[in-house]
Tab-separated table of C-alpha atoms in Angstrom:
chain	number	residue	atom	x	y	z
Z	5	MET	CA	21.428	74.936	5.743
Z	6	ARG	CA	24.613	73.360	4.347
Z	7	PHE	CA	25.212	69.735	3.343
Z	8	SER	CA	28.557	67.998	2.947
Z	9	ASP	CA	28.212	67.903	-0.832
Z	10	GLY	CA	28.392	71.682	-0.940
Z	11	THR	CA	24.730	72.483	-1.539
Z	12	THR	CA	23.369	75.408	0.441
Z	13	ASP	CA	19.668	75.243	-0.286
Z	14	GLY	CA	18.634	71.645	0.237
Z	15	ILE	CA	19.237	68.574	-1.862
Z	16	THR	CA	17.494	66.975	-4.822
Z	17	SER	CA	15.154	64.024	-4.504
Z	18	GLY	CA	17.866	61.749	-5.882
Z	19	ARG	CA	20.304	62.722	-3.133
Z	20	ALA	CA	17.563	62.562	-0.510
Z	21	ALA	CA	16.741	59.051	-1.650
Z	22	VAL	CA	20.376	57.996	-1.263
Z	23	PHE	CA	20.653	59.496	2.213
Z	24	ALA	CA	17.353	57.946	3.334
Z	25	GLY	CA	18.166	54.539	1.855
Z	26	ILE	CA	15.197	54.414	-0.503
Z	27	THR	CA	14.419	55.120	-4.144
Z	28	VAL	CA	13.012	58.234	-5.771
Z	29	LYS	CA	9.961	56.182	-6.699
Z	30	THR	CA	9.417	55.367	-3.027
Z	31	ILE	CA	9.688	59.046	-2.154
Z	32	ARG	CA	6.893	59.766	-4.623
Z	33	VAL	CA	4.777	57.090	-2.941
Z	34	TYR	CA	5.369	58.753	0.410
Z	35	HIS	CA	4.288	62.075	-1.086
Z	36	ARG	CA	1.109	60.619	-2.594
Z	37	SER	CA	0.325	58.946	0.729
Z	38	GLY	CA	0.639	62.244	2.525
Z	39	LEU	CA	3.416	60.916	4.760
Z	40	VAL	CA	5.986	63.459	3.618
Z	41	GLU	CA	5.078	66.932	2.416
Z	42	GLU	CA	6.398	67.827	-1.013
Z	43	PRO	CA	9.131	70.462	-0.608
Z	44	ARG	CA	9.307	73.592	-2.687
Z	45	ARG	CA	10.939	73.642	-6.077
Z	46	ASP	CA	14.001	75.702	-6.943
Z	47	SER	CA	14.275	78.051	-9.902
Z	48	SER	CA	15.163	75.094	-12.161
Z	49	GLY	CA	12.027	73.214	-11.159
Z	50	TYR	CA	13.765	70.665	-8.919
Z	51	ARG	CA	12.399	69.882	-5.489
Z	52	ARG	CA	14.798	70.671	-2.700
Z	53	TYR	CA	14.751	68.604	0.490
Z	54	GLY	CA	15.864	70.182	3.721
Z	55	THR	CA	16.764	68.508	7.000
Z	56	ALA	CA	13.128	68.360	8.151
Z	57	GLU	CA	12.008	66.530	5.025
Z	58	LEU	CA	15.032	64.234	5.123
Z	59	LEU	CA	14.367	63.347	8.760
Z	60	ARG	CA	10.749	62.582	7.907
Z	61	LEU	CA	11.838	60.339	5.027
Z	62	VAL	CA	14.139	58.379	7.321
Z	63	GLN	CA	11.403	58.022	9.948
Z	64	VAL	CA	8.859	56.798	7.416
Z	65	ARG	CA	11.359	54.423	5.820
Z	66	THR	CA	12.261	52.961	9.227
Z	67	LEU	CA	8.666	52.248	10.197
Z	68	ALA	CA	7.804	50.900	6.754
Z	69	GLY	CA	10.850	48.647	6.902
Z	70	ALA	CA	9.600	47.316	10.243
Z	71	GLY	CA	6.408	46.206	8.545
Z	72	VAL	CA	4.112	49.049	9.566
Z	73	PRO	CA	1.454	49.681	6.875
Z	74	LEU	CA	1.787	53.096	5.245
Z	75	ALA	CA	-1.704	54.041	6.347
Z	76	GLU	CA	-0.643	53.682	9.992
Z	77	ILE	CA	2.697	55.478	9.813
Z	78	GLY	CA	1.327	59.032	9.701
Z	79	PRO	CA	-0.660	58.811	12.955
Z	80	ILE	CA	2.294	57.170	14.694
Z	81	LEU	CA	4.754	59.896	13.707
Z	82	ASP	CA	2.244	62.602	14.551
Z	83	ALA	CA	1.564	61.143	18.017
Z	84	GLU	CA	3.333	62.553	21.049
Z	85	GLY	CA	4.387	61.236	24.436
Z	86	ALA	CA	2.301	58.364	25.742
Z	87	ASP	CA	0.305	58.187	22.523
Z	88	PHE	CA	3.494	57.572	20.554
Z	89	THR	CA	4.544	54.793	22.933
Z	90	THR	CA	1.108	53.210	22.752
Z	91	ALA	CA	1.169	53.330	18.969
Z	92	LEU	CA	4.561	51.601	18.861
Z	93	ASP	CA	3.346	48.937	21.299
Z	94	GLN	CA	0.429	48.243	18.976
Z	95	VAL	CA	2.823	47.947	16.033
Z	96	GLU	CA	4.930	45.467	17.969
Z	97	GLU	CA	1.846	43.438	18.874
Z	98	ASN	CA	0.757	43.313	15.232
Z	99	LEU	CA	4.237	42.279	14.106
Z	100	THR	CA	4.363	39.539	16.722
Z	101	ARG	CA	1.036	38.209	15.496
Z	102	ARG	CA	2.284	38.236	11.900
Z	103	ILE	CA	5.455	36.435	12.929
Z	104	ASP	CA	3.380	33.744	14.651
Z	105	GLU	CA	1.234	33.359	11.535
Z	106	LEU	CA	4.283	33.073	9.264
Z	107	THR	CA	5.905	30.580	11.620
Z	108	ALA	CA	2.760	28.448	11.509
Z	109	ARG	CA	2.726	28.620	7.703
Z	110	ARG	CA	6.364	27.572	7.564
Z	111	ALA	CA	5.612	24.614	9.823
Z	112	THR	CA	2.755	23.633	7.511
Z	113	LEU	CA	5.038	23.776	4.476
Z	114	ARG	CA	7.604	21.611	6.236
Z	115	ARG	CA	4.955	19.034	7.073
Z	116	LEU	CA	3.741	19.063	3.488
Z	117	ALA	CA	7.283	18.329	2.349
Z	118	THR	CA	6.987	14.945	4.077
Z	119	GLY	CA	3.762	14.045	2.297
Z	120	ASP	CA	0.129	14.704	3.133
Z	121	ARG	CA	0.693	14.462	6.877
Z	122	VAL	CA	-0.650	17.951	7.387
Z	123	LEU	CA	-3.962	16.675	6.003
Z	124	LEU	CA	-4.149	13.639	8.288
Z	125	PRO	CA	-4.061	13.077	12.064
Z	126	ASP	CA	-1.246	11.152	13.710
Z	127	ARG	CA	-3.367	8.011	13.951
Z	128	ALA	CA	-3.810	7.867	10.184
Z	129	CYS	CA	-0.119	8.616	9.622
Z	130	ALA	CA	0.777	5.720	11.914
Z	131	ILE	CA	-1.182	3.399	9.626
Z	132	LEU	CA	0.700	4.683	6.576
Z	133	ASP	CA	4.016	4.273	8.388
Z	134	ARG	CA	3.109	0.693	9.237
Z	135	MET	CA	2.246	-0.375	5.694
Z	136	PRO	CA	5.763	-0.772	4.186
Z	137	GLY	CA	6.678	-3.214	6.956
Z	138	LEU	CA	3.651	-5.312	6.004
Z	139	GLY	CA	4.806	-5.619	2.403
Z	140	PHE	CA	2.893	-2.792	0.780
Z	141	SER	CA	4.679	-0.904	-1.975
Z	142	ALA	CA	5.369	2.828	-2.049
Z	143	GLU	CA	2.599	3.154	-4.647
Z	144	ASP	CA	0.226	1.299	-2.309
Z	145	VAL	CA	1.050	3.725	0.495
Z	146	THR	CA	0.416	6.677	-1.806
Z	147	THR	CA	-2.936	5.198	-2.812
Z	148	ALA	CA	-3.837	4.632	0.831
Z	149	ARG	CA	-2.806	8.188	1.747
Z	150	GLU	CA	-4.988	9.671	-0.985
Z	151	GLY	CA	-7.879	7.491	0.074
Z	152	LEU	CA	-7.579	8.497	3.723
Z	153	VAL	CA	-7.481	12.187	2.819
Z	154	LEU	CA	-10.669	11.755	0.790
Z	155	VAL	CA	-12.409	9.730	3.490
Z	156	ARG	CA	-11.587	12.348	6.076
Z	157	ALA	CA	-12.919	15.116	3.832
Z	158	LEU	CA	-16.109	13.290	2.810
Z	159	MET	CA	-16.777	11.405	6.052
Z	160	PRO	CA	-15.316	13.470	8.912
Z	161	GLU	CA	-17.734	12.219	11.552
Z	162	GLY	CA	-16.950	8.542	10.940
Z	163	PHE	CA	-13.251	8.861	10.198
Z	164	ASP	CA	-12.064	7.458	13.529
Z	165	ASP	CA	-14.299	4.404	13.120
Z	166	TYR	CA	-12.919	3.900	9.628
Z	167	LEU	CA	-9.355	4.027	10.964
Z	168	ALA	CA	-10.289	1.463	13.597
Z	169	GLN	CA	-11.490	-0.880	10.818
Z	170	ILE	CA	-8.183	-0.501	8.984
Z	171	GLU	CA	-6.157	-1.088	12.147
Z	172	HIS	CA	-8.185	-4.223	12.833
Z	173	GLY	CA	-7.522	-5.503	9.323
Z	174	LEU	CA	-3.783	-4.845	9.520
Z	175	ASP	CA	-3.624	-7.079	12.599
Z	176	ASP	CA	-4.867	-10.041	10.512
Z	177	PRO	CA	-2.039	-11.534	8.385
Z	178	ARG	CA	-4.410	-13.222	5.946
Z	179	HIS	CA	-6.373	-10.013	5.471
Z	180	VAL	CA	-3.144	-8.116	4.804
Z	181	ALA	CA	-2.072	-10.691	2.197
Z	182	LEU	CA	-5.434	-10.564	0.432
Z	183	THR	CA	-5.470	-6.769	0.521
Z	184	ARG	CA	-2.065	-6.614	-1.135
Z	185	LEU	CA	-3.280	-9.030	-3.813
Z	186	THR	CA	-6.444	-6.974	-4.291
Z	187	TRP	CA	-4.460	-3.808	-4.815
Z	188	SER	CA	-2.122	-5.492	-7.290
Z	189	ALA	CA	-5.194	-6.666	-9.187
Z	190	GLY	CA	-5.845	-3.058	-10.056
Z	191	THR	CA	-3.243	-3.362	-12.807
Z	192	TRP	CA	-4.814	-6.477	-14.283
Z	193	PRO	CA	-6.976	-6.220	-17.408
Z	194	ALA	CA	-10.668	-6.124	-16.612
Z	195	ASP	CA	-11.182	-9.487	-18.344
Z	196	ASP	CA	-8.365	-11.248	-16.475
Z	197	PRO	CA	-9.724	-14.624	-15.253
Z	198	ARG	CA	-7.883	-14.202	-11.958
Z	199	ILE	CA	-10.304	-11.437	-10.998
Z	200	GLU	CA	-13.203	-13.903	-10.741
Z	201	GLU	CA	-11.135	-16.210	-8.531
Z	202	LEU	CA	-9.944	-13.368	-6.309
Z	203	ALA	CA	-13.478	-12.000	-5.935
Z	204	GLU	CA	-14.665	-15.422	-4.787
Z	205	GLU	CA	-11.846	-15.670	-2.259
Z	206	MET	CA	-12.414	-12.153	-0.935
Z	207	ALA	CA	-16.134	-12.782	-0.546
Z	208	ARG	CA	-15.461	-15.936	1.491
Z	209	HIS	CA	-12.947	-14.008	3.575
Z	210	PHE	CA	-15.413	-11.247	4.456
Z	211	LEU	CA	-18.255	-13.686	5.104
Z	212	ALA	CA	-16.038	-15.583	7.529
Z	213	ASP	CA	-15.274	-12.389	9.437
Z	214	PRO	CA	-17.632	-9.493	8.567
Z	215	SER	CA	-15.695	-7.176	10.910
Z	216	LEU	CA	-12.937	-7.074	8.284
Z	217	LEU	CA	-15.282	-5.680	5.637
Z	218	PRO	CA	-14.521	-1.959	5.241
Z	219	THR	CA	-17.672	0.075	5.680
Z	220	LEU	CA	-18.488	3.763	5.432
Z	221	THR	CA	-20.903	3.960	8.338
Z	222	GLY	CA	-20.152	7.643	8.829
Z	223	LEU	CA	-22.105	8.452	5.667
Z	224	ARG	CA	-25.430	7.160	6.920
Z	225	GLU	CA	-26.433	10.455	8.495
Z	226	THR	CA	-25.619	12.640	5.490
Z	227	ASP	CA	-28.182	13.770	2.950
Z	228	ASP	CA	-25.831	13.157	0.038
Z	229	ALA	CA	-24.461	9.827	1.259
Z	230	ALA	CA	-24.816	8.160	-2.158
Z	231	THR	CA	-22.757	10.847	-3.860
Z	232	ARG	CA	-20.032	10.739	-1.241
Z	233	ARG	CA	-19.928	6.942	-1.254
Z	234	ASP	CA	-19.647	6.914	-5.033
Z	235	LEU	CA	-16.678	9.312	-4.904
Z	236	LEU	CA	-14.900	7.174	-2.339
Z	237	THR	CA	-15.544	3.715	-3.751
Z	238	HIS	CA	-14.547	4.657	-7.287
Z	239	HIS	CA	-11.432	6.663	-6.429
Z	240	GLY	CA	-8.488	5.468	-8.498
Z	241	GLU	CA	-10.444	3.135	-10.751
Z	242	ASP	CA	-9.572	5.050	-13.906
Z	243	ASP	CA	-5.927	4.081	-13.522
Z	244	ARG	CA	-6.657	0.536	-12.290
Z	245	PRO	CA	-9.047	-1.229	-14.690
Z	246	GLY	CA	-9.141	-4.452	-12.706
Z	247	TRP	CA	-10.521	-2.736	-9.626
Z	248	THR	CA	-13.903	-1.838	-11.076
Z	249	ARG	CA	-14.756	-5.396	-12.038
Z	250	LEU	CA	-13.242	-6.880	-8.889
Z	251	THR	CA	-15.189	-4.546	-6.592
Z	252	ALA	CA	-18.431	-5.214	-8.431
Z	253	LEU	CA	-17.928	-8.989	-8.259
Z	254	ILE	CA	-17.113	-8.945	-4.553
Z	255	GLN	CA	-20.235	-6.924	-3.784
Z	256	GLN	CA	-22.341	-9.185	-5.995
Z	257	LYS	CA	-21.127	-12.342	-4.250
Z	258	LEU	CA	-21.582	-10.856	-0.779
Z	259	ARG	CA	-25.150	-9.797	-1.520
Z	260	ALA	CA	-25.893	-13.210	-3.026
Z	261	ALA	CA	-24.723	-14.731	0.251
Z	262	GLY	CA	-27.059	-12.471	2.237
Z	263	ALA	CA	-24.551	-9.896	3.438
Z	264	GLU	CA	-25.934	-6.420	4.088
Z	265	LEU	CA	-24.144	-3.797	2.027
Z	266	PRO	CA	-24.991	-0.129	1.386
């Protein structure tokens, strides 16, 4: 056997790696995996690769580059006739499935780049899209998005009913105005005298139209309803000191007026 570089008894692993388009380290991996038999060594102790070994290296590298796991390459190369064709068809099917999975992941990443839309259905996203036009700030929309994600996670069965309550409230101009004021009150100090006045106004508003009172009816059938309700009702309070007192006062006034609350 004669190669163009003048060798007459095979080539070294370094040259074989160059011809096969891989590294010497990769060749060693192929040897350890049993995909390519280790050739004999010459008198200097160097392994010498002949055409058969070089061909095998190229075949293994080609299949590995196509995404075929090393463990599956040996049986494919050793198959003959129809078995070889069947094996390649199976490889193509697996690659197609992987491509579909990666495409779906890419789509998910692209949706995440636009916010938490991947975590919410279109109906909830429509509510978020509507809020800026009703005078809510970008921070308000972020707060609403986080809240909706939590409600969906903690109250999946009643999520659609909860969205219906929000949609109903957004159709009421006075409710929208009071909601914006309530959210801005989150930045007020807990002892701000305006909180007492706002709580009184909100209580009257809900008593006049109880359908506007947001409820978590989807939690009634869960064993840990109290825990889930506590997580939802107190979300964001750490960063908004006025909310804790305002929420407590509104509930207190509603109960004093005979309203049924959880």
